[in-house]
CSV table of C-alpha atoms in Angstrom, one decimal:
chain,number,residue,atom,x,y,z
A,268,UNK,CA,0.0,0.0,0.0
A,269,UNK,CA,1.8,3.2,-1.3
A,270,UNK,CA,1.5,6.4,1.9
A,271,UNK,CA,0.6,9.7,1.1
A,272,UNK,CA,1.6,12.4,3.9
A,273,UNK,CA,-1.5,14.7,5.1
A,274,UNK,CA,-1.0,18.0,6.2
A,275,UNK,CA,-3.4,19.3,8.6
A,276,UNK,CA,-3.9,22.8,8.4
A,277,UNK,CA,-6.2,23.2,11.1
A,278,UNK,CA,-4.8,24.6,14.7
A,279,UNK,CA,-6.1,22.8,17.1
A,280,UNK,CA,-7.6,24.2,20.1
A,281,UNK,CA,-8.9,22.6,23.5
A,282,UNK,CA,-12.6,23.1,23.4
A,283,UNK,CA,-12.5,21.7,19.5
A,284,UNK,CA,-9.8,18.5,20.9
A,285,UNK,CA,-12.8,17.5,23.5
A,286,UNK,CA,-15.6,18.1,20.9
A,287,UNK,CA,-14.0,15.5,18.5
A,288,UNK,CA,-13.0,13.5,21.3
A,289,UNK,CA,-16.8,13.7,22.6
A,290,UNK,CA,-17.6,12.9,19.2
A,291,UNK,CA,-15.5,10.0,19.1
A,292,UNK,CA,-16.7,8.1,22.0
A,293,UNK,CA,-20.3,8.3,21.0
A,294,UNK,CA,-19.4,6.3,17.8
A,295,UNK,CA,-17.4,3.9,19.6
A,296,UNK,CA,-20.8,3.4,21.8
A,297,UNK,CA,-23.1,3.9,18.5
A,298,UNK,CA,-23.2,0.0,18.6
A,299,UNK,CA,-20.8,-3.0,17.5
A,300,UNK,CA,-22.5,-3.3,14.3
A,301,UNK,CA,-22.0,0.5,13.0
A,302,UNK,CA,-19.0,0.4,10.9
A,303,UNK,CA,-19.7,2.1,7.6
A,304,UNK,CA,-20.6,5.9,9.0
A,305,UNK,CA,-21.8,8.4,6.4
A,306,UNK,CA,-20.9,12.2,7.1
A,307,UNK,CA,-22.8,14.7,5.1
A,308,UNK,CA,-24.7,18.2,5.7
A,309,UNK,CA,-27.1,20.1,4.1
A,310,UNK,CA,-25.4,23.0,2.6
A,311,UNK,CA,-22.0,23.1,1.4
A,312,UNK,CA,-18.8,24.6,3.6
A,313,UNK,CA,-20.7,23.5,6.7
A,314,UNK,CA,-17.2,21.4,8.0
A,315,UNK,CA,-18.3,18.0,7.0
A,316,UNK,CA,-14.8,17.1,5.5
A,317,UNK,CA,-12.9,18.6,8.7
A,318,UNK,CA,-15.0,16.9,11.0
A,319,UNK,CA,-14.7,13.7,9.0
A,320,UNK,CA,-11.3,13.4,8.7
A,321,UNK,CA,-10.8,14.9,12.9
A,322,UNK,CA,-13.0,11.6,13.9
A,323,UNK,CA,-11.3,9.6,11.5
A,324,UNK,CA,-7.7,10.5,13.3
A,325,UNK,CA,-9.5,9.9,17.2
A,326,UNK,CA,-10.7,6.9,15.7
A,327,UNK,CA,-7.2,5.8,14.9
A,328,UNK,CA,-5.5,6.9,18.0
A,329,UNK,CA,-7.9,4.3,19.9
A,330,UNK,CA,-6.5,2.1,18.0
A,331,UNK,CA,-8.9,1.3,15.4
A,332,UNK,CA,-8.5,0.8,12.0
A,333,UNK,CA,-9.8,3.1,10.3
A,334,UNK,CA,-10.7,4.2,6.2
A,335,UNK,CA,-11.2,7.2,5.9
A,336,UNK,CA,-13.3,7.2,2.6
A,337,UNK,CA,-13.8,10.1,0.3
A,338,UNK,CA,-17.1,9.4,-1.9
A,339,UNK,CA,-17.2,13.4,-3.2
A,340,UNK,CA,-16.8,12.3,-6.6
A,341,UNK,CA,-18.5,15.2,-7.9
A,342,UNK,CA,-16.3,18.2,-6.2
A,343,UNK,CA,-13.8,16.7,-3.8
A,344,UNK,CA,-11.3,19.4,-2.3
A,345,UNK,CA,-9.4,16.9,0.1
A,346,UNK,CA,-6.1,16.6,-1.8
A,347,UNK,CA,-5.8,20.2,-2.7
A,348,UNK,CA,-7.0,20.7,1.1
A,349,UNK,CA,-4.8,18.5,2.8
A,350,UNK,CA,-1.6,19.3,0.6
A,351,UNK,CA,-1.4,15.8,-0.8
A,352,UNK,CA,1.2,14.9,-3.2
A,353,UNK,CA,1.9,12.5,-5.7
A,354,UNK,CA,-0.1,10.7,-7.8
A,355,UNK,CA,-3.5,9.4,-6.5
A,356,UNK,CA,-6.1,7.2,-7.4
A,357,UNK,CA,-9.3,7.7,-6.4
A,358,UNK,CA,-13.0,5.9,-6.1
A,359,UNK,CA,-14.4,7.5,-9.5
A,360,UNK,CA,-11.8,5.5,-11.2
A,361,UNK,CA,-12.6,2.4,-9.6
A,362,UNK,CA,-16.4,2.6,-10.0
A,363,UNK,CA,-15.5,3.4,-13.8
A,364,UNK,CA,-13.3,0.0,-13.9
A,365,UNK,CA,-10.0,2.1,-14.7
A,366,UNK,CA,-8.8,1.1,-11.1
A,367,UNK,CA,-8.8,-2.0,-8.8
A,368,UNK,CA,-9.1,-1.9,-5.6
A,369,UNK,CA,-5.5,-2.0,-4.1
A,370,UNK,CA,-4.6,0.7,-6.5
A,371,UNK,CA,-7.1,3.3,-4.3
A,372,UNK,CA,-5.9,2.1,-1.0
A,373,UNK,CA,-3.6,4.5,0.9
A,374,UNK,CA,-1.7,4.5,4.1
A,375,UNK,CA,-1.6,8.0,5.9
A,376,UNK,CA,1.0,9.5,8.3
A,377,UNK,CA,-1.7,9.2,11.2
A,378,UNK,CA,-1.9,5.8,13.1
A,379,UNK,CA,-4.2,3.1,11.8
A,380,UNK,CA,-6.0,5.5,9.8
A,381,UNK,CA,-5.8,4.9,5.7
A,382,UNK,CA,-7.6,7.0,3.2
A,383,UNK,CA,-9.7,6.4,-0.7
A,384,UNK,CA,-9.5,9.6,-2.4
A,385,UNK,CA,-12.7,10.6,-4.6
A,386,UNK,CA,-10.2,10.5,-7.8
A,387,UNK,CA,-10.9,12.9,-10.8
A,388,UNK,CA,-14.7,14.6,-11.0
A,389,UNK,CA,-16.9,12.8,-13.4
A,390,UNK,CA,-19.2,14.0,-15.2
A,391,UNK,CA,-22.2,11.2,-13.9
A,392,UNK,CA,-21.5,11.1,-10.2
A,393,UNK,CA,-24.7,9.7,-9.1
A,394,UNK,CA,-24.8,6.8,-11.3
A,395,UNK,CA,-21.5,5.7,-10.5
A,396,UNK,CA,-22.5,5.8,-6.6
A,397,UNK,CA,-25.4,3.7,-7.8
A,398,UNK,CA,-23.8,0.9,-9.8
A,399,UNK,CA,-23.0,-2.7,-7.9
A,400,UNK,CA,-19.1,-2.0,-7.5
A,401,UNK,CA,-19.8,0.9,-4.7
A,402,UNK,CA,-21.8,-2.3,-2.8
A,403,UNK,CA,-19.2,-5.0,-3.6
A,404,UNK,CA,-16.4,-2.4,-2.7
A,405,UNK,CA,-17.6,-1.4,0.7
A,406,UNK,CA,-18.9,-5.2,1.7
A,407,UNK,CA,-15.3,-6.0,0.8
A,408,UNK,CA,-13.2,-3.3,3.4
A,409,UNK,CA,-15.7,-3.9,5.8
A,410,UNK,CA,-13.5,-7.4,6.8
A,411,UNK,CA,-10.0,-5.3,7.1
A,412,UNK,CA,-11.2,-2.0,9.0
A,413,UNK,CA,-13.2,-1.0,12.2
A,414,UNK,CA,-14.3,1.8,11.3
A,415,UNK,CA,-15.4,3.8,7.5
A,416,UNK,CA,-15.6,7.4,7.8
A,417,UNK,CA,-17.7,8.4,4.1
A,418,UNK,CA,-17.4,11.7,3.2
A,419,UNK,CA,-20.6,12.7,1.0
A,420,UNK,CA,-21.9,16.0,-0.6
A,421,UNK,CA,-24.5,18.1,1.2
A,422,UNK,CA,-27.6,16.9,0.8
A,423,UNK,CA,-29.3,19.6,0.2
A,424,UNK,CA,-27.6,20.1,-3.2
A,425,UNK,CA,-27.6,17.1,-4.5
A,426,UNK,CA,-28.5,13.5,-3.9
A,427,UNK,CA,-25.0,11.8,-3.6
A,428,UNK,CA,-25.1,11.3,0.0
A,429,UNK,CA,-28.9,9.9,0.1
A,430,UNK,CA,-27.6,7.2,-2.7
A,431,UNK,CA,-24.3,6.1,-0.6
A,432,UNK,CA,-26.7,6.2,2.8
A,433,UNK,CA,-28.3,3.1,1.6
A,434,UNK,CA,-24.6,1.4,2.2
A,435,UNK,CA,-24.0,2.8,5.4
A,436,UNK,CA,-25.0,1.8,8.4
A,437,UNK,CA,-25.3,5.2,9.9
A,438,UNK,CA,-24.7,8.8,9.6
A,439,UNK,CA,-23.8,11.7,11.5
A,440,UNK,CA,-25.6,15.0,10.3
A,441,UNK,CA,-23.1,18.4,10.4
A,442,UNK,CA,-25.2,21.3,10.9
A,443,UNK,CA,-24.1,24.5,10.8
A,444,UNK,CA,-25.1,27.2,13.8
A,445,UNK,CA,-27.5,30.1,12.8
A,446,UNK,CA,-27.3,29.0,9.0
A,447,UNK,CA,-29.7,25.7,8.8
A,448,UNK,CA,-33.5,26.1,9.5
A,449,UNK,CA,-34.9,23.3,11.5
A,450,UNK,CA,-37.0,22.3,8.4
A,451,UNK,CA,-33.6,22.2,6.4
A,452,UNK,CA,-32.4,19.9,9.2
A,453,UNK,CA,-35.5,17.6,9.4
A,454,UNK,CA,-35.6,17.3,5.1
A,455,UNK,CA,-32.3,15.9,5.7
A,456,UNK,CA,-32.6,13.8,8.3
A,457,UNK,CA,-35.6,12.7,6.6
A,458,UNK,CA,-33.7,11.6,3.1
A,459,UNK,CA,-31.1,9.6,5.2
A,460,UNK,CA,-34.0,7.8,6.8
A,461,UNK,CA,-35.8,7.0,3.6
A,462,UNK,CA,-32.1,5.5,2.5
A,463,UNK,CA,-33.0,3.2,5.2
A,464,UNK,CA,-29.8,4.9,6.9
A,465,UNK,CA,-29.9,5.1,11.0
A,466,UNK,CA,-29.3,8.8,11.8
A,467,UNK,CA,-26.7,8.3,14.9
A,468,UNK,CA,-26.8,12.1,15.6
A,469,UNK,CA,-25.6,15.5,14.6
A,470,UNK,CA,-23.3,17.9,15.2
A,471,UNK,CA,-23.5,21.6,15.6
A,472,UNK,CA,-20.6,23.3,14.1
A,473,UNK,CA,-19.0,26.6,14.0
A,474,UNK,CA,-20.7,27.9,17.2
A,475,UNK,CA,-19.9,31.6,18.0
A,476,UNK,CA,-19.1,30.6,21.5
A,477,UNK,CA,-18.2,34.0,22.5
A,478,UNK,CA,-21.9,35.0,21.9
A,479,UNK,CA,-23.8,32.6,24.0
A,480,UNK,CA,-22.3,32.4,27.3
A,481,UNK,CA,-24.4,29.1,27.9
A,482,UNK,CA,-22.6,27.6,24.3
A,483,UNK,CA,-19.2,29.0,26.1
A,484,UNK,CA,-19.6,27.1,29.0
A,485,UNK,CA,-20.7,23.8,27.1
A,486,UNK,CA,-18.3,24.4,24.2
A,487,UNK,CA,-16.5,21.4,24.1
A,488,UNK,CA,-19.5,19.5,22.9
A,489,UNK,CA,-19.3,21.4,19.5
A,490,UNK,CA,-16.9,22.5,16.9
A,491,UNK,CA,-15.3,25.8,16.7
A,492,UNK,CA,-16.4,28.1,14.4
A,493,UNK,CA,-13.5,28.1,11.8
A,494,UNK,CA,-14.1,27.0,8.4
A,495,UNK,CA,-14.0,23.0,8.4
């Protein structure tokens, strides 16, 4: 398995360390059988990818073995984002038979954690997500990791995330403070649920902490409110 070094730009800060790390043990007490967790939101730039890839890394550092999966086929930023260089293959180019499967498989610099990049944007996203391979795929890692940590597109854009939902056997909703209506929040929970998908629970990111003195007492339960 070839390694491809991820840099982090994100500084971390206490209150954000305990909200991952609060994060992280409620998935390791989501239930034995939850393995395959989707990660979208509803609008786009509300810190999906960050949050995936934080839980991803506490994951690891428990000592699972994690994938950290991206399935953005349509408009992934994660190598530009994470300064990744080299070469990659990604998931669009196995779905589209250019790739096998050890070809998308990469180790990372963190501990147990390895990562599926989306690969180049395609121009019929959805119906790749939907063809037999994506099931075969996933049914397949499932044996060799602990945990797989799917980043998907908002689904409020587009219907990526409802398609890969019905793979995954549950998903944590990222939902950005004072930007999502509670009827935006409910739509989505409510496609996830008609994927047959068990919403675990959702995350309220980018709190202005300094604005709610209740929020800045509780921080560490959410995400900061940098751009994830």
């Amino acid at each position: 398995m070839e390694r491809r070094e991820i840099i982090d730009p994100r500084k971390m800060d206490y209150y954000y360390e305990e909200a991952m790390k609060t994060l992280r043990t409620n998935v390791l007490y989501s239930g034995k059988d939850v393995k395959t967790i989707l990660i979208t939101s509803y609008f786009p730039n509300e810190g999906k990818s960050d949050i995936a890839m934080q839980l991803a890394k506490e994951l690891g550092s428990m000592g699972k073995r994690v994938l950290l999966f991206d399935a953005d086929i349509r408009k992934s930023a994660m190598v530009r984002r994470y300064s990744i260089e080299g070469e990659t293959k990604g998931l669009s180019q196995y779905l589209s038979g250019q790739a096998e499967v050890k070809d998308i498989l990469y180790a990372s610099n963190y501990k147990n954690m390895d990562i599926v990049f989306a690969g180049p944007t395609v121009p019929n996203p959805s119906e790749l997500l939907e063809e037999q391979a994506l099931t075969i795929l996933l049914k397949e890692l499932r044996k060799y990791y602990h945990y797989i940590i799917i980043d998907c597109p908002p689904l409020g854009s587009v219907i990526d995330a409802a398609i890969v939902a019905k793979q995954c056997d549950g998903a944590i909703l990222i939902i950005e403070s004072e930007r999502v209506s509670y009827k935006e929040a409910q739509r989505a929970q409510d496609q996830l649920r008609k994927a047959d998908c068990k919403v675990l629970g959702a995350v309220l990111n980018k709190v202005d902490t300094k604005k709610d003195k209740y929020y800045h007492k509780y921080s560490y339960y959410y995400a900061d409110k940098k751009k994830g």
